[in-house]
Short mmCIF file of C-alpha atoms in Angstrom, two decimals:
data_model
loop_
_atom_site.label_atom_id
_atom_site.label_comp_id
_atom_site.label_asym_id
_atom_site.label_seq_id
_atom_site.Cartn_x
_atom_site.Cartn_y
_atom_site.Cartn_z
CA MET A 1 -58.98 110.38 189.70
CA ARG A 2 -56.54 113.26 190.04
CA VAL A 3 -57.62 116.61 188.67
CA ALA A 4 -55.57 119.83 188.18
CA LEU A 5 -57.76 123.08 188.24
CA LEU A 6 -56.60 126.13 186.36
CA HIS A 7 -57.91 129.48 187.35
CA GLY A 8 -58.61 132.55 185.01
CA PHE A 9 -56.75 135.73 184.48
CA ALA A 10 -56.22 137.97 187.50
CA GLY A 11 -57.31 135.08 189.60
CA ASP A 12 -55.72 132.58 191.94
CA PRO A 13 -55.82 128.90 192.87
CA ARG A 14 -58.20 129.73 195.87
CA ALA A 15 -60.92 130.66 193.07
CA TRP A 16 -61.46 127.10 193.11
CA ASP A 17 -62.31 126.69 196.92
CA GLY A 18 -66.05 126.52 196.47
CA VAL A 19 -65.66 123.76 193.74
CA ILE A 20 -63.44 121.72 195.64
CA ALA A 21 -65.54 121.85 198.81
CA ALA A 22 -68.65 120.86 196.96
CA TRP A 23 -66.86 118.03 195.01
CA PRO A 24 -69.18 114.98 195.32
CA ARG A 25 -66.46 112.08 195.18
CA ALA A 26 -64.26 111.89 198.09
CA THR A 27 -61.91 109.39 196.25
CA ASP A 28 -60.88 112.19 193.75
CA GLU A 29 -57.94 114.35 194.36
CA LEU A 30 -58.19 118.13 193.24
CA LEU A 31 -55.09 120.18 193.02
CA ALA A 32 -55.51 124.05 192.17
CA VAL A 33 -52.49 125.16 190.26
CA ALA A 34 -51.22 128.88 190.03
CA LEU A 35 -50.55 130.14 186.48
CA PRO A 36 -47.45 131.97 185.61
CA GLY A 37 -47.73 135.58 186.89
CA HIS A 38 -50.40 134.58 189.49
CA GLY A 39 -48.14 132.85 191.96
CA GLY A 40 -46.99 130.21 189.47
CA GLY A 41 -43.65 131.77 188.85
CA ASP A 42 -42.78 134.68 186.39
CA VAL A 43 -44.57 134.88 183.10
CA GLN A 44 -42.11 133.58 180.45
CA PRO A 45 -41.69 135.11 176.89
CA GLY A 46 -44.27 133.50 174.66
CA TRP A 47 -47.39 131.25 174.78
CA ASP A 48 -45.61 127.96 174.49
CA ALA A 49 -42.96 128.61 177.21
CA ASN A 50 -45.67 129.38 179.69
CA LEU A 51 -47.54 126.29 178.43
CA GLU A 52 -44.41 124.39 179.36
CA VAL A 53 -44.37 125.70 182.81
CA VAL A 54 -47.88 124.90 183.57
CA GLY A 55 -47.34 121.43 181.87
CA ARG A 56 -44.70 120.57 184.39
CA ALA A 57 -46.89 121.69 187.38
CA VAL A 58 -49.58 119.43 186.02
CA ALA A 59 -47.16 116.45 185.37
CA ALA A 60 -45.88 117.01 189.06
CA ALA A 61 -49.52 116.72 190.16
CA ARG A 62 -49.94 113.38 188.31
CA ALA A 63 -53.15 114.65 187.04
CA ASP A 64 -55.40 112.38 185.10
CA ALA A 65 -57.28 115.52 183.73
CA VAL A 66 -57.14 119.29 183.61
CA VAL A 67 -60.11 121.58 184.21
CA GLY A 68 -59.54 125.21 183.25
CA TYR A 69 -61.61 128.43 183.67
CA SER A 70 -61.33 131.13 180.89
CA LEU A 71 -57.50 131.72 180.66
CA GLY A 72 -56.99 128.38 182.49
CA ALA A 73 -59.35 126.87 180.06
CA ARG A 74 -57.30 128.17 177.11
CA VAL A 75 -54.07 127.00 178.88
CA ALA A 76 -55.67 123.54 179.48
CA LEU A 77 -56.93 123.18 175.82
CA GLY A 78 -53.27 124.05 174.88
CA LEU A 79 -51.95 121.38 177.14
CA VAL A 80 -54.03 118.67 175.60
CA VAL A 81 -53.54 119.78 172.05
CA THR A 82 -49.81 119.63 172.62
CA GLY A 83 -49.76 116.39 174.32
CA ARG A 84 -48.80 117.79 177.71
CA ALA A 85 -52.11 116.67 179.36
CA PRO A 86 -54.21 113.57 178.79
CA ARG A 87 -57.63 115.18 178.80
CA ALA A 88 -59.45 118.49 179.86
CA ALA A 89 -62.85 120.04 180.62
CA LEU A 90 -63.17 123.61 179.67
CA ILE A 91 -65.02 126.36 181.19
CA SER A 92 -65.85 129.60 179.45
CA VAL A 93 -63.07 129.00 176.87
CA ASN A 94 -62.27 130.85 173.68
CA ALA A 95 -60.48 128.22 171.45
CA GLY A 96 -58.88 130.90 169.36
CA ILE A 97 -59.22 133.83 166.92
CA ALA A 98 -58.33 134.34 163.16
CA ASP A 99 -55.04 136.01 162.32
CA ALA A 100 -56.91 139.05 160.98
CA ASP A 101 -58.45 139.55 164.50
CA ARG A 102 -55.21 139.49 166.23
CA PRO A 103 -54.02 143.04 165.96
CA ALA A 104 -57.27 144.41 167.52
CA ARG A 105 -57.05 141.95 170.33
CA ARG A 106 -53.48 142.71 170.82
CA ALA A 107 -54.38 146.50 171.07
CA GLN A 108 -57.08 145.69 173.60
CA ASP A 109 -54.81 143.51 175.77
CA ALA A 110 -52.15 146.29 175.60
CA ARG A 111 -54.54 148.87 176.90
CA TRP A 112 -55.29 146.71 180.11
CA ALA A 113 -51.53 146.01 180.48
CA GLU A 114 -50.94 149.68 180.37
CA LEU A 115 -53.46 150.34 182.97
CA LEU A 116 -51.77 147.79 185.09
CA ARG A 117 -48.34 149.31 184.72
CA GLU A 118 -49.36 152.91 184.94
CA ARG A 119 -52.17 152.94 187.66
CA GLY A 120 -51.62 149.66 189.50
CA VAL A 121 -53.72 146.50 190.32
CA ALA A 122 -56.46 148.40 192.16
CA ALA A 123 -57.57 150.57 189.39
CA PHE A 124 -57.24 147.84 187.08
CA ALA A 125 -59.28 145.66 189.19
CA ASP A 126 -62.14 148.17 189.49
CA ALA A 127 -62.09 148.81 185.53
CA TRP A 128 -61.78 144.98 184.85
CA GLN A 129 -64.75 144.05 187.18
CA ALA A 130 -66.91 146.90 185.57
CA GLN A 131 -66.99 145.03 182.30
CA PRO A 132 -70.46 143.70 181.19
CA LEU A 133 -69.02 140.22 181.14
CA PHE A 134 -68.86 140.12 184.92
CA ALA A 135 -72.20 141.81 185.68
CA THR A 136 -73.84 138.70 186.87
CA GLN A 137 -71.22 138.28 189.72
CA ALA A 138 -73.07 140.77 191.67
CA ARG A 139 -75.55 137.89 192.77
CA ALA A 140 -72.60 135.86 194.38
CA ALA A 141 -72.07 136.23 198.07
CA ALA A 142 -70.65 139.55 199.08
CA ASP A 143 -67.95 137.94 201.30
CA VAL A 144 -66.68 135.60 198.60
CA ARG A 145 -66.50 138.63 196.10
CA ALA A 146 -64.57 140.58 198.74
CA ALA A 147 -62.09 137.86 199.46
CA ARG A 148 -61.64 137.42 195.85
CA ARG A 149 -60.99 141.08 195.36
CA ALA A 150 -58.36 141.16 198.29
CA ARG A 151 -56.63 138.34 196.68
CA ARG A 152 -56.51 140.21 193.41
CA LEU A 153 -55.10 143.21 194.99
CA ALA A 154 -52.12 141.18 196.24
CA LEU A 155 -51.05 140.20 192.62
CA ASP A 156 -48.16 141.82 190.95
CA PRO A 157 -49.31 144.34 188.37
CA ALA A 158 -46.29 144.00 186.22
CA GLN A 159 -46.72 140.20 186.04
CA LEU A 160 -50.34 140.50 185.13
CA ALA A 161 -49.39 142.88 182.44
CA ARG A 162 -46.84 140.41 181.17
CA SER A 163 -49.39 137.71 181.34
CA LEU A 164 -51.48 139.78 178.82
CA ASP A 165 -48.70 140.22 176.57
CA ALA A 166 -47.39 136.50 176.54
CA MET A 167 -50.72 134.65 177.24
CA GLY A 168 -53.48 136.83 176.03
CA LEU A 169 -55.88 135.55 173.37
CA ALA A 170 -53.63 137.31 170.56
CA ALA A 171 -50.54 135.45 171.72
CA MET A 172 -52.38 132.00 171.66
CA PRO A 173 -52.50 129.68 168.68
CA ASP A 174 -55.83 129.15 167.07
CA TYR A 175 -57.01 125.75 168.45
CA ARG A 176 -60.44 125.68 167.04
CA ASP A 177 -59.86 123.15 164.37
CA ALA A 178 -57.73 121.04 166.54
CA VAL A 179 -60.37 120.82 169.41
CA ARG A 180 -62.76 119.90 166.92
CA ARG A 181 -60.82 116.94 165.76
CA MET A 182 -60.22 115.61 169.17
CA GLN A 183 -61.67 112.16 169.90
CA PRO A 184 -63.55 112.36 172.12
CA PRO A 185 -63.84 115.92 172.26
CA PRO A 186 -63.46 117.71 175.50
CA PRO A 187 -66.59 118.66 177.46
CA LEU A 188 -67.36 122.25 177.35
CA VAL A 189 -69.31 124.28 180.07
CA VAL A 190 -70.53 127.84 179.77
CA GLY A 191 -72.71 130.06 182.00
CA ALA A 192 -76.19 130.07 180.56
CA ASP A 193 -76.38 133.86 181.35
CA ASP A 194 -72.96 134.50 179.60
CA SER A 195 -74.38 135.36 176.08
CA LYS A 196 -70.85 136.26 174.56
CA PHE A 197 -69.52 133.02 175.40
CA VAL A 198 -72.76 131.03 174.74
CA ALA A 199 -72.47 132.24 171.13
CA ILE A 200 -68.65 131.30 171.06
CA ALA A 201 -69.61 127.90 172.21
CA ARG A 202 -72.32 127.53 169.56
CA ALA A 203 -69.72 128.45 166.85
CA LEU A 204 -67.32 125.94 168.22
CA ALA A 205 -70.06 123.21 167.97
CA LEU A 206 -68.60 120.64 170.33
CA PRO A 207 -70.98 117.80 171.00
CA ASP A 208 -70.57 117.67 174.70
CA THR A 209 -71.48 121.27 175.65
CA HIS A 210 -73.32 122.23 178.79
CA ALA A 211 -74.99 125.46 179.68
CA LEU A 212 -74.91 126.00 183.52
CA ALA A 213 -78.23 127.70 184.73
CA ALA A 214 -78.17 130.85 186.83
CA SER A 215 -74.42 131.57 185.78
CA GLY A 216 -72.66 134.10 183.98
CA HIS A 217 -69.07 133.94 182.72
CA ASP A 218 -67.48 132.56 186.01
CA PRO A 219 -69.38 129.52 187.30
CA THR A 220 -66.61 128.90 189.84
CA LEU A 221 -67.83 132.02 191.58
CA GLU A 222 -71.50 132.13 190.69
CA GLN A 223 -72.37 128.46 190.73
CA PRO A 224 -69.58 126.28 192.54
CA VAL A 225 -71.77 123.54 193.79
CA ALA A 226 -73.65 122.92 190.42
CA LEU A 227 -70.09 123.25 188.78
CA ALA A 228 -68.56 120.64 190.91
CA GLN A 229 -71.56 118.25 190.46
CA LEU A 230 -71.45 118.78 186.71
CA LEU A 231 -67.59 118.36 186.37
CA ALA A 232 -67.37 115.20 188.50
CA LYS A 233 -70.06 113.66 186.23
CA LEU A 234 -68.36 114.87 183.04
CA LEU A 235 -64.91 113.53 184.17
CA ARG A 236 -66.28 110.21 185.37
#
């Protein structure tokens, strides 16, 4: 089996290193793909145009399945809904928001984009990491966290800002009904300590949902070994 791995916002393909190293089946091939604005080319105008870019990369990898985390999970979901990928496993995914909620989310993303454009990636990285959503990451190994920060600081702040504009939650179609209609539904993984996304997962009510113990929002950082074992089982 060939699996394409999609990282989260302000991440990079090496975020999957721990998962790849712990993958229990040597016969599987795992390829971490860079998203637009994160080393995977420039961000394109509009959600679907960026979906097409990632879809071509997944097709070139001849992937049998796509696994995505956060932004990568939203992209993976979009790829499956639009027929660009055969199946997906989703980690910490928000499958969509109502149209009434888009203005507030667009304004929130615009504030992050403004921080990137005006103060640069270092100031953004500090503020982004300080969000309560990421508080549990403090228990991950210090050297791994430091390496991730160093790679984040190497990203282009203008491209990250454009990613928020074109690939933020407000720009994405609402896939909630589409994912509930999928047969079989994609497996969904959340960190058990991520109360926000546990609630999102409960509302989505997919039957194949798994809460990963001792993990917050980003299991690729906090529990890569347990995540690798769970994903290999789910994709079998």
